[in-house]
mmCIF file of C-alpha atoms in Angstrom:
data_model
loop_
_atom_site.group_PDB
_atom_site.id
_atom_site.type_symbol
_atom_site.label_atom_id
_atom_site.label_comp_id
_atom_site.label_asym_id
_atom_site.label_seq_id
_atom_site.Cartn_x
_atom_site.Cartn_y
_atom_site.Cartn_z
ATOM 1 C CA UNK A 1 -12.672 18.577 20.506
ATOM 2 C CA UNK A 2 -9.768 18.301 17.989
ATOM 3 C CA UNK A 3 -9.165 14.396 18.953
ATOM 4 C CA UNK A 4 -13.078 14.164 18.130
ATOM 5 C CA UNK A 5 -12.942 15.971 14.726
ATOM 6 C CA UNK A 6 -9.812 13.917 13.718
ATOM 7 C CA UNK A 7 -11.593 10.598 14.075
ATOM 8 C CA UNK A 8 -15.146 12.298 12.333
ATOM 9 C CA UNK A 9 -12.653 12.776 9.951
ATOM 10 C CA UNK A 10 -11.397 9.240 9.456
ATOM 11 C CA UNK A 11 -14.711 7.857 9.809
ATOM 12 C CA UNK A 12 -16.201 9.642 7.013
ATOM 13 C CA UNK A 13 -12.723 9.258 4.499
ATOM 14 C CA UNK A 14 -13.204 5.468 5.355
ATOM 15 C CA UNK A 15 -16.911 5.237 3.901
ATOM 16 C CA UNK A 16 -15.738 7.343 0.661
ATOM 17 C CA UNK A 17 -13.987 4.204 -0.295
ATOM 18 C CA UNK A 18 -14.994 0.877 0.125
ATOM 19 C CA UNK A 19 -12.503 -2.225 0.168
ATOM 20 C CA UNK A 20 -13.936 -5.483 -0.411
ATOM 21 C CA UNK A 21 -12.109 -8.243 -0.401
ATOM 22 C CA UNK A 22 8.912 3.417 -11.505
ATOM 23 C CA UNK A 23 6.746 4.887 -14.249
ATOM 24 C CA UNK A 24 5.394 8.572 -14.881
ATOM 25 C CA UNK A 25 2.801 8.196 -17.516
ATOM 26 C CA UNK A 26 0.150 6.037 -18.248
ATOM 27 C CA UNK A 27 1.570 3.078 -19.995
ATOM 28 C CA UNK A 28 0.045 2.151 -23.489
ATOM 29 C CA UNK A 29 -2.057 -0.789 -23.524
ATOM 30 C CA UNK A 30 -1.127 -3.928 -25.029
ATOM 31 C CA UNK A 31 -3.735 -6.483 -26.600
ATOM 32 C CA UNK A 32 -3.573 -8.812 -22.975
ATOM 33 C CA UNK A 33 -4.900 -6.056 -20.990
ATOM 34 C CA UNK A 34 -9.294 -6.788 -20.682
ATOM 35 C CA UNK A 35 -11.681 -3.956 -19.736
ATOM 36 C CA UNK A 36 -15.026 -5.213 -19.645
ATOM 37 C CA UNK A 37 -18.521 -4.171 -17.860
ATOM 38 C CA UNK A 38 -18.117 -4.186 -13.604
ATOM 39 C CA UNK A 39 -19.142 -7.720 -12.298
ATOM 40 C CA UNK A 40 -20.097 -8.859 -8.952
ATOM 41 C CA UNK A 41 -17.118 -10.828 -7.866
ATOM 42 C CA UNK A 42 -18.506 -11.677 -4.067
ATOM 43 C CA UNK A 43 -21.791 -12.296 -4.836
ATOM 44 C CA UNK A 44 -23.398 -8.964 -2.731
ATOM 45 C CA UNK A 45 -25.717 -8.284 -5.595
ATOM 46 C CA UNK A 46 -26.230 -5.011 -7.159
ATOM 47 C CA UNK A 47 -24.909 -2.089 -4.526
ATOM 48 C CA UNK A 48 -25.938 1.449 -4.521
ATOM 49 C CA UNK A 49 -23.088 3.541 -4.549
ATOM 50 C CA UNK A 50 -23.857 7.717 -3.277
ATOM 51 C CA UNK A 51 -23.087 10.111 -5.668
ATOM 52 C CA UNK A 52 -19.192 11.444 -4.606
ATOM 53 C CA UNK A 53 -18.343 7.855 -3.211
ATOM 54 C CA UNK A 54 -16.225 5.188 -5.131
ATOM 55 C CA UNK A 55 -15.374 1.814 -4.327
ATOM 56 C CA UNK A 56 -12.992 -0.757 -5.533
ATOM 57 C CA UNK A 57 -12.009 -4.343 -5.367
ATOM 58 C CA UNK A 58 -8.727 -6.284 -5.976
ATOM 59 C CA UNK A 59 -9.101 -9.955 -7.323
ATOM 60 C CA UNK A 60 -6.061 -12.332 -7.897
ATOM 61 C CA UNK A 61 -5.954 -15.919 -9.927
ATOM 62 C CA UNK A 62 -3.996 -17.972 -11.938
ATOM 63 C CA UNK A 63 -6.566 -18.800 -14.078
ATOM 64 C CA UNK A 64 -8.019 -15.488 -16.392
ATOM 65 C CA UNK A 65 -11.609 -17.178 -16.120
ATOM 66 C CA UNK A 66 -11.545 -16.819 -12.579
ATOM 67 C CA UNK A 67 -10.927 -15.420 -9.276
ATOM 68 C CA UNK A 68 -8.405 -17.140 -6.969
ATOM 69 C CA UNK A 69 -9.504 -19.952 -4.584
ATOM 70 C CA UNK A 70 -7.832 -19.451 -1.044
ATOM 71 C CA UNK A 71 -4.855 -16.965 0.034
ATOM 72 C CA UNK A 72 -2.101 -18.637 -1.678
ATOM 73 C CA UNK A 73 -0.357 -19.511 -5.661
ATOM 74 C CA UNK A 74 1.163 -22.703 -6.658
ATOM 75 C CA UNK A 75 3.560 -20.829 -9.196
ATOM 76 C CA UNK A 76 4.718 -23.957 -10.991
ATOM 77 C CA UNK A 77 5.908 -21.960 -14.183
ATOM 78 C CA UNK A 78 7.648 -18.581 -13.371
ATOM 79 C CA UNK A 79 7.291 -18.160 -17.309
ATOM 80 C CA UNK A 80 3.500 -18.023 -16.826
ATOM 81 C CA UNK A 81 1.139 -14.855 -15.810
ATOM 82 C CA UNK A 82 -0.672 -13.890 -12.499
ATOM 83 C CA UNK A 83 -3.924 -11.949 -13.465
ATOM 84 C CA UNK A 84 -5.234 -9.305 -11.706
ATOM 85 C CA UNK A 85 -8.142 -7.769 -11.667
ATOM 86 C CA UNK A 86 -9.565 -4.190 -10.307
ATOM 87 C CA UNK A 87 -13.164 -3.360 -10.339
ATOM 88 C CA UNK A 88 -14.638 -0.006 -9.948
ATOM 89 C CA UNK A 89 -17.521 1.855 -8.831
ATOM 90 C CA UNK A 90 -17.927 6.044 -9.353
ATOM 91 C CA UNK A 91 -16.148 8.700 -11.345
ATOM 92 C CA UNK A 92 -13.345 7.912 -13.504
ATOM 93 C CA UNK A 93 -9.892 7.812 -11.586
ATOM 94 C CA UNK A 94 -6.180 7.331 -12.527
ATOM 95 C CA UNK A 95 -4.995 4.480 -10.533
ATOM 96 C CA UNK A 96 -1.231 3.274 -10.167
ATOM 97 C CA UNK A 97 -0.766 -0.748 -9.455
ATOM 98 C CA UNK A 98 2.498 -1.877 -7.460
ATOM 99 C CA UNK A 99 3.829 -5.221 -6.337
ATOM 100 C CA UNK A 100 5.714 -6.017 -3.299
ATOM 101 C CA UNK A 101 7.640 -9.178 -2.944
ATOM 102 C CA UNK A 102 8.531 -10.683 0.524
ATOM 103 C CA UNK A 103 7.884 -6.353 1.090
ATOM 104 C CA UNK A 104 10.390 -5.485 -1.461
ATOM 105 C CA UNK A 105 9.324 -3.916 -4.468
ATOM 106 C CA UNK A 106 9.652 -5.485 -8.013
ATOM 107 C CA UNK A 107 9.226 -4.915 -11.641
ATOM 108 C CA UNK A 108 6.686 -7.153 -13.633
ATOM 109 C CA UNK A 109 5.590 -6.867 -16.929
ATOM 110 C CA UNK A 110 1.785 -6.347 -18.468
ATOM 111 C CA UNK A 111 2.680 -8.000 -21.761
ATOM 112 C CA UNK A 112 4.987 -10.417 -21.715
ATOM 113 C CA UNK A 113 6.986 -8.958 -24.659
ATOM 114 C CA UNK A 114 6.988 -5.537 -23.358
ATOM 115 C CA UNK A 115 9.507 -3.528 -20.986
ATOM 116 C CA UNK A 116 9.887 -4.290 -17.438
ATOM 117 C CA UNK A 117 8.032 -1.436 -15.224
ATOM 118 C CA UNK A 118 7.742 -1.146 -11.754
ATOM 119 C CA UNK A 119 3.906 0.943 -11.643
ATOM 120 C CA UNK A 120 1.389 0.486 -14.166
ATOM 121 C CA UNK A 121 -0.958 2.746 -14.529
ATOM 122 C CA UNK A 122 -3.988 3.765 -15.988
ATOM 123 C CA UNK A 123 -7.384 5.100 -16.083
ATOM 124 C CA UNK A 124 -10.111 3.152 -15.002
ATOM 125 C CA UNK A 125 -14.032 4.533 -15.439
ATOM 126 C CA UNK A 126 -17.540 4.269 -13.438
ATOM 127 C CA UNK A 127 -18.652 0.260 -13.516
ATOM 128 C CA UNK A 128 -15.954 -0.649 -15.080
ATOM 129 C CA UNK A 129 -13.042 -3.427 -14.441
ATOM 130 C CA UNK A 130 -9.501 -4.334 -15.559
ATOM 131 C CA UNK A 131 -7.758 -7.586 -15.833
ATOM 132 C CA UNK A 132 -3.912 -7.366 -16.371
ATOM 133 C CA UNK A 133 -2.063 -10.506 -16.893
ATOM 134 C CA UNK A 134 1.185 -9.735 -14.302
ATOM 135 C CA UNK A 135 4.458 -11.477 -15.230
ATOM 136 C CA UNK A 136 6.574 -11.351 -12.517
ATOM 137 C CA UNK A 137 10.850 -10.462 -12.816
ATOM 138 C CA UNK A 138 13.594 -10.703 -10.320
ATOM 139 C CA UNK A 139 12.244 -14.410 -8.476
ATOM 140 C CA UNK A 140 13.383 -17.271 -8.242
ATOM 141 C CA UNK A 141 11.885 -20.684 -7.122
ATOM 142 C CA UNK A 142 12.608 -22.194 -4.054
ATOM 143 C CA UNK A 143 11.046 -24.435 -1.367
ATOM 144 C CA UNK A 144 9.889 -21.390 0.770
ATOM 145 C CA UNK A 145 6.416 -19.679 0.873
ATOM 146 C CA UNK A 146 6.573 -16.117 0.027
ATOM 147 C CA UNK A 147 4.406 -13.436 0.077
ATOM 148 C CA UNK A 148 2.944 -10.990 -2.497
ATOM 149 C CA UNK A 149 1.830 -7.413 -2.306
ATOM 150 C CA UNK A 150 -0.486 -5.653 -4.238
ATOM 151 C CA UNK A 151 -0.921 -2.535 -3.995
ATOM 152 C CA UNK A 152 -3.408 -0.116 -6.130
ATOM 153 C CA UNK A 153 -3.306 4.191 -5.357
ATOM 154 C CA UNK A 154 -5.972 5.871 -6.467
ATOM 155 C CA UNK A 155 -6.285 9.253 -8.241
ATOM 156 C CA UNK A 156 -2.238 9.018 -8.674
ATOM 157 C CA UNK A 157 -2.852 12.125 -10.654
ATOM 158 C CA UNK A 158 -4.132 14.503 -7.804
ATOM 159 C CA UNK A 159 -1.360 16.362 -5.758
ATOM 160 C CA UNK A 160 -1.310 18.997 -3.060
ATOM 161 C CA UNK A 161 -4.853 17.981 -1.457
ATOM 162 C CA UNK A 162 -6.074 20.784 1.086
ATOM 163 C CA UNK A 163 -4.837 19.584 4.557
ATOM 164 C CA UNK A 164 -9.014 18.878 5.903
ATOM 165 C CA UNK A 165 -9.144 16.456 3.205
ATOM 166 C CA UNK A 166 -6.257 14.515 3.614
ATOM 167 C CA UNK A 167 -6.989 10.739 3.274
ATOM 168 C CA UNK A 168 -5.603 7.489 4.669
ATOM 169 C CA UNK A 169 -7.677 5.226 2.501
ATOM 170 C CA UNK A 170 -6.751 5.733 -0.992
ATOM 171 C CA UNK A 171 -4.628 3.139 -1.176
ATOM 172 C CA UNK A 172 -5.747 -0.892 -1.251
ATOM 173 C CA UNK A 173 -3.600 -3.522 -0.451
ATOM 174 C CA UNK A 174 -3.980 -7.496 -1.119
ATOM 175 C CA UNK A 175 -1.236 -10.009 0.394
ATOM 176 C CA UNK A 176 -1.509 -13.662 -0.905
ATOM 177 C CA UNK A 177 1.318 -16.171 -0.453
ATOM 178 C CA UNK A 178 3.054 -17.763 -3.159
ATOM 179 C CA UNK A 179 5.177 -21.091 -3.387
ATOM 180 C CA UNK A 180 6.943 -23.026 -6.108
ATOM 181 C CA UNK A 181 5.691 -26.658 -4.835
ATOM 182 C CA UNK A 182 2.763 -28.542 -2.834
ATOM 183 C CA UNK A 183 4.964 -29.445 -0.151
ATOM 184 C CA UNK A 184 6.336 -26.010 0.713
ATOM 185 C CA UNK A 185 6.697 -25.204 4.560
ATOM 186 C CA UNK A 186 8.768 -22.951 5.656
ATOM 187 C CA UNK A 187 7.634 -19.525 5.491
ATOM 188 C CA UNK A 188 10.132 -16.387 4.201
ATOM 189 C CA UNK A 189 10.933 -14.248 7.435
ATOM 190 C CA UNK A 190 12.341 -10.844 7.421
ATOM 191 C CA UNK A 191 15.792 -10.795 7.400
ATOM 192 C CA UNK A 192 16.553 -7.954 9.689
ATOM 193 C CA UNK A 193 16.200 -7.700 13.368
ATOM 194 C CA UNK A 194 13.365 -5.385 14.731
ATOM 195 C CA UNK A 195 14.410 -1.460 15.235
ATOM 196 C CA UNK A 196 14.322 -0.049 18.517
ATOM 197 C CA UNK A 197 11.153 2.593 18.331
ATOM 198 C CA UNK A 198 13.008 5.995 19.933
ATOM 199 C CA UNK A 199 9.470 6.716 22.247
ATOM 200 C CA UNK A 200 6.819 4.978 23.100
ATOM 201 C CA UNK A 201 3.417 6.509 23.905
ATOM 202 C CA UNK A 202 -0.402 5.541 24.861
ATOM 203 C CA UNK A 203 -2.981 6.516 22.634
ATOM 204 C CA UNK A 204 -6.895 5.345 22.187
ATOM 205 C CA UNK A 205 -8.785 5.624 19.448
ATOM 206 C CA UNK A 206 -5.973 6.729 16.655
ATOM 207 C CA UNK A 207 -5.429 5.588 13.283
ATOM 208 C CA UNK A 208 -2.432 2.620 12.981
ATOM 209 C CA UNK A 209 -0.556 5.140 10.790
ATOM 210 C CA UNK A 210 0.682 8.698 10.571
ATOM 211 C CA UNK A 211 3.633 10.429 9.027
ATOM 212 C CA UNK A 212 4.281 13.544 10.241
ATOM 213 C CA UNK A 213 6.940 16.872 10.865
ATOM 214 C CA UNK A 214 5.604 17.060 14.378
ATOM 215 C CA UNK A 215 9.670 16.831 15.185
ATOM 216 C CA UNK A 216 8.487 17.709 19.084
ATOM 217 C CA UNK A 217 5.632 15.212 19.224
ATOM 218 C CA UNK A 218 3.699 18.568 20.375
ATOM 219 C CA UNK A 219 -0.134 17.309 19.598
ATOM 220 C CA UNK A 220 1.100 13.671 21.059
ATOM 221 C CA UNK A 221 2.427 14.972 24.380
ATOM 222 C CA UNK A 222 -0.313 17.083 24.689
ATOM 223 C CA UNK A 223 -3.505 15.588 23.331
ATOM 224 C CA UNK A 224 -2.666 11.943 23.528
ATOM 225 C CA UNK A 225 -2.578 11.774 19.167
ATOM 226 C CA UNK A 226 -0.299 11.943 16.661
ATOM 227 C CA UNK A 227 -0.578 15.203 14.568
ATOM 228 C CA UNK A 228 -1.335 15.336 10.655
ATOM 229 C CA UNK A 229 1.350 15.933 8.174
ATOM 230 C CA UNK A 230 1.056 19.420 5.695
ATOM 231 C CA UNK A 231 -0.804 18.634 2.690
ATOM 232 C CA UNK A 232 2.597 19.811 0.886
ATOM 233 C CA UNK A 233 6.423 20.128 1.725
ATOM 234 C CA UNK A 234 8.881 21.520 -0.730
ATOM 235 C CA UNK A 235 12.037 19.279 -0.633
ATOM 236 C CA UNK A 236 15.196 19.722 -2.816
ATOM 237 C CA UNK A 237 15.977 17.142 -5.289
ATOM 238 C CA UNK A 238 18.152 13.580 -3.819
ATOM 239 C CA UNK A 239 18.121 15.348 -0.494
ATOM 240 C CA UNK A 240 17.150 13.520 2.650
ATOM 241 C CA UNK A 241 13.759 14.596 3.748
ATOM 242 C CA UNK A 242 13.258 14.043 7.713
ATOM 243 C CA UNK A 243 9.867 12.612 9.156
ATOM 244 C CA UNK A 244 8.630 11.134 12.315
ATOM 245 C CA UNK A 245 6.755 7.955 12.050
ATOM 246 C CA UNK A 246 3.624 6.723 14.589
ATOM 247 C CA UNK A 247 2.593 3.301 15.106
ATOM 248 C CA UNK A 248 -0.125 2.268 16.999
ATOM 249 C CA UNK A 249 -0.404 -1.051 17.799
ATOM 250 C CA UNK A 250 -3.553 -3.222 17.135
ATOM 251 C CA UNK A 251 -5.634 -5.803 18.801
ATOM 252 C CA UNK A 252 -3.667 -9.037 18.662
ATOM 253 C CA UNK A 253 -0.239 -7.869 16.653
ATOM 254 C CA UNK A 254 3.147 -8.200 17.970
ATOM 255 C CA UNK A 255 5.143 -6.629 15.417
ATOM 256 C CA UNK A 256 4.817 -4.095 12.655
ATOM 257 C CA UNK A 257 6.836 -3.758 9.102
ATOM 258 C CA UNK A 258 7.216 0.003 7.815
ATOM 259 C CA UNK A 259 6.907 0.759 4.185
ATOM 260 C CA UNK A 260 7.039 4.084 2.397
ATOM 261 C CA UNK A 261 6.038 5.215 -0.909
ATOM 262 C CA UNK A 262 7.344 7.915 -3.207
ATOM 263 C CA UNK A 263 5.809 8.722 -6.320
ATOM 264 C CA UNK A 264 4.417 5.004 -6.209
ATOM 265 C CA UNK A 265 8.202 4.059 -5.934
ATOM 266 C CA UNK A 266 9.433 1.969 -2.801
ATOM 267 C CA UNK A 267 11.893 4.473 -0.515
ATOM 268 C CA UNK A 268 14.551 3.585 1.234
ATOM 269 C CA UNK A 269 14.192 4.113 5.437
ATOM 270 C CA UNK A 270 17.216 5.091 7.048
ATOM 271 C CA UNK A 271 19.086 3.221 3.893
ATOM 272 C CA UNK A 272 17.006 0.382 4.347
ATOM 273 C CA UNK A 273 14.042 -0.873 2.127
ATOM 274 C CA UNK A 274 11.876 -1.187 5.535
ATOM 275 C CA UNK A 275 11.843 -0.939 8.671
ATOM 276 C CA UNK A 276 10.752 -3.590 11.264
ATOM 277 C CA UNK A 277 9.878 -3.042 15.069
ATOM 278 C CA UNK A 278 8.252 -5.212 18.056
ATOM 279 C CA UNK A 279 5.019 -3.458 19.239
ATOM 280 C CA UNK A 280 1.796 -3.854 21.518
ATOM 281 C CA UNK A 281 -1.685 -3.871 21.317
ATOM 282 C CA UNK A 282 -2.804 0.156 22.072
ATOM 283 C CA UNK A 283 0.779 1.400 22.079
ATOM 284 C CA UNK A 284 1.707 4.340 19.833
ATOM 285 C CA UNK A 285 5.814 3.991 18.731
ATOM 286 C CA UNK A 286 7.542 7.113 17.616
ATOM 287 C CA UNK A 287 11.142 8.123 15.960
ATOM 288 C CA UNK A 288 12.510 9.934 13.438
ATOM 289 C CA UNK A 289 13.262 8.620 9.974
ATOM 290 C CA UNK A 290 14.780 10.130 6.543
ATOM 291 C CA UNK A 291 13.964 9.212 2.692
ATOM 292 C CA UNK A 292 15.842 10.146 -0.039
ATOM 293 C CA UNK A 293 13.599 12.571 -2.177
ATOM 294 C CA UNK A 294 14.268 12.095 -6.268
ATOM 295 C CA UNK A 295 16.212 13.506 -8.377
ATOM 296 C CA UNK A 296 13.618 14.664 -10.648
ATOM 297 C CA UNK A 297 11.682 17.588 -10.250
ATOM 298 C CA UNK A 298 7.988 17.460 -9.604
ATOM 299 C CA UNK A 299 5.170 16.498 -7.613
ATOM 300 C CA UNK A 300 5.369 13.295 -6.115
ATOM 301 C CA UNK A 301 2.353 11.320 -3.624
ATOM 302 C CA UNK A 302 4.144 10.320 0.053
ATOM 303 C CA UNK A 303 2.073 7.209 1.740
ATOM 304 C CA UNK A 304 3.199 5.014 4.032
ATOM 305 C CA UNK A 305 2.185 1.013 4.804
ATOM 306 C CA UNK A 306 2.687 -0.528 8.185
ATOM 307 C CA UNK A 307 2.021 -4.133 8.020
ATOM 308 C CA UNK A 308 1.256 -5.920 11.355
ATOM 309 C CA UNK A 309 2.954 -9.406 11.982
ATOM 310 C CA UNK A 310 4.155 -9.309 8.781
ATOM 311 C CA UNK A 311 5.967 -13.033 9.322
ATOM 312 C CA UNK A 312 2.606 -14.365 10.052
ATOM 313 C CA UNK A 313 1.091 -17.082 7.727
ATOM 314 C CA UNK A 314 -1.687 -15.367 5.230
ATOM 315 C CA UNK A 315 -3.223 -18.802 4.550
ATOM 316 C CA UNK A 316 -4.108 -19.162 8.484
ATOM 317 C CA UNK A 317 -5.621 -15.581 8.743
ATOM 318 C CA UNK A 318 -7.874 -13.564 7.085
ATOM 319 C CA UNK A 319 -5.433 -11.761 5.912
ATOM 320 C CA UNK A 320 -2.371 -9.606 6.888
ATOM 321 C CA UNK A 321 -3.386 -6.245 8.304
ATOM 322 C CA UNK A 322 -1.988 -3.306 6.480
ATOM 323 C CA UNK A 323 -2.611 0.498 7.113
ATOM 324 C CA UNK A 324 -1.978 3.125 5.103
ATOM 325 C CA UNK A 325 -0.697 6.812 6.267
ATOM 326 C CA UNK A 326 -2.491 9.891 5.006
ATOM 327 C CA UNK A 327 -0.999 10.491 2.279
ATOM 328 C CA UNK A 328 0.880 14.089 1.533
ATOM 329 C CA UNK A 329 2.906 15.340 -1.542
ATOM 330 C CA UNK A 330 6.506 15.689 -1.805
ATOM 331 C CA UNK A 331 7.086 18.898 -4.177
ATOM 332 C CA UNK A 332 10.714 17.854 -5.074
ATOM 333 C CA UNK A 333 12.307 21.658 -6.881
#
């Protein structure tokens, strides 16, 4: 009965939003940043969206005029902007924009003269879409392909959600691969050696994510399924804060990359800025892990990522899988 509820659950959170394809305030807008009327960037016509549902879309190009034309950037000029653009459908939201590097967080800029930041955000209304010309910091070219993560949060601004209506799909991800020249080959691999998951278990039917305090693994022993975190946990400030973290493999993946979130600001695992195990196709891996919570006071969103065969080629797929945890808050006092 629970197990069924838990995926009614899921079902319904996933079909609230729609995918289709560190700063605490909203950062002021520069003159480069274009909001303009929602357009149909996949050519699905116009879509009906339900009254209480929102959907959104991530676009990526090189060229302002355009969306981008295959999974991967020839970034011949460092000096010169990626755009990005997020479209929206249904009420008004804060949303937070991240980038990950080769899974490593970086700072960009919006305007090319303005500070680096490492999370824009902003509010974005109903049929409505933003294009931010991203200039990227901390690269450097070489003759390897890397990859790219985007990552957009929504409703950044909305903290200690009641536990039924906890949600794993607020977040949306794009991965595209950049490289500095035409004749780049060799693709960027992790530069760790996979973790050894503490348990394994066999689950069906689960979501590829969940962060939890279930320190026993009560619900999994028990019911076969990982259990949901608190909607809320009260954590001193720069103190480690304990978790347990549940994989589940998917159809066709042999490994799976671990990224957590704080406050829309990269965490480090265990001391590390991810963590990287081997995995199988139906099979749920368990440990524990700590984060360092910050040393500021306040309320602060707690999502994970799991991305599977993260060394995999983008260009050859349809794209990397990533999953998203449900997300909780981290009331730092």
């Amino acid at each position: 009965m629970h197990k069924n509820k838990y995926l009614i659950i899921c079902t319904l959170i996933a079909c609230v939003l729609l995918f289709f394809i560190g700063v605490t305030s909203i950062e002021k807008e520069g003159p480069s940043v274009n909001r303009s009327q929602y357009s149909d960037h996949l050519g699905l016509g116009e879509v009906d969206v339900p009254e209480g549902v929102s959907t959104y879309g991530i676009f990526v190009s090189q060229d302002e005029t355009k969306d981008m034309d295959g999974k991967s950037i020839l970034l011949n000029d460092i000096s010169k902007p990626l755009f990005i653009t997020c479209n929206h459908k249904g009420e008004k939201s804060e949303i937070s924009i991240s980038l990950y590097y080769d899974f490593i967080q970086i700072p960009f800029k919006i305007n090319k003269s303005e500070k680096s930041i490492y999370t824009y955000k902003t509010i974005i209304n109903d049929n409505e879409e933003i294009r931010l010309p991203i200039y990227l910091e901390n690269i450097k070219k070489d003759a390897l392909i890397h990859k790219l993560l985007i990552s957009v949060t929504t409703d950044t601004d909305v903290h200690n959600t009641p536990r039924e209506y906890l949600t794993n799909n607020s977040v949306l991800t794009h991965v595209c691969e950049i490289k500095y020249c035409k004749d780049s080959k060799e693709l960027f691999t992790l530069p760790i050696k996979a973790s050894v998951a503490q348990k394994k278990y066999v689950c069906e039917g689960v979501v590829s994510l969940v962060l939890n305090t279930d320190y026993e693994n009560n619900r999994l022993k028990q019911e076969k399924i990982p259990e949901l975190p608190l909607s809320t946990y009260k954590v001193s400030k720069n103190d480690q804060f304990e978790m347990m973290y549940n994989i589940t493999g998917m159809e066709g993946v042999s490994s799976a990359l671990l990224i957590i979130s704080v406050g829309d600001k990269q965490a480090k695992i265990d001391g590390e800025n991810y963590k990287f195990f081997d995995i199988k196709e139906g099979e749920t891996i368990n440990g524990k892990i700590n984060v360092l919570s910050p040393e500021e006071p306040g309320s602060y969103e707690v999502i994970g990522y799991v991305v599977f065969n993260p060394n995999d080629l983008v260009e050859q797929l349809q794209g990397l899988r990533i999953e998203t945890s449900f997300r909780f808050t981290m009331e730092v006092v």
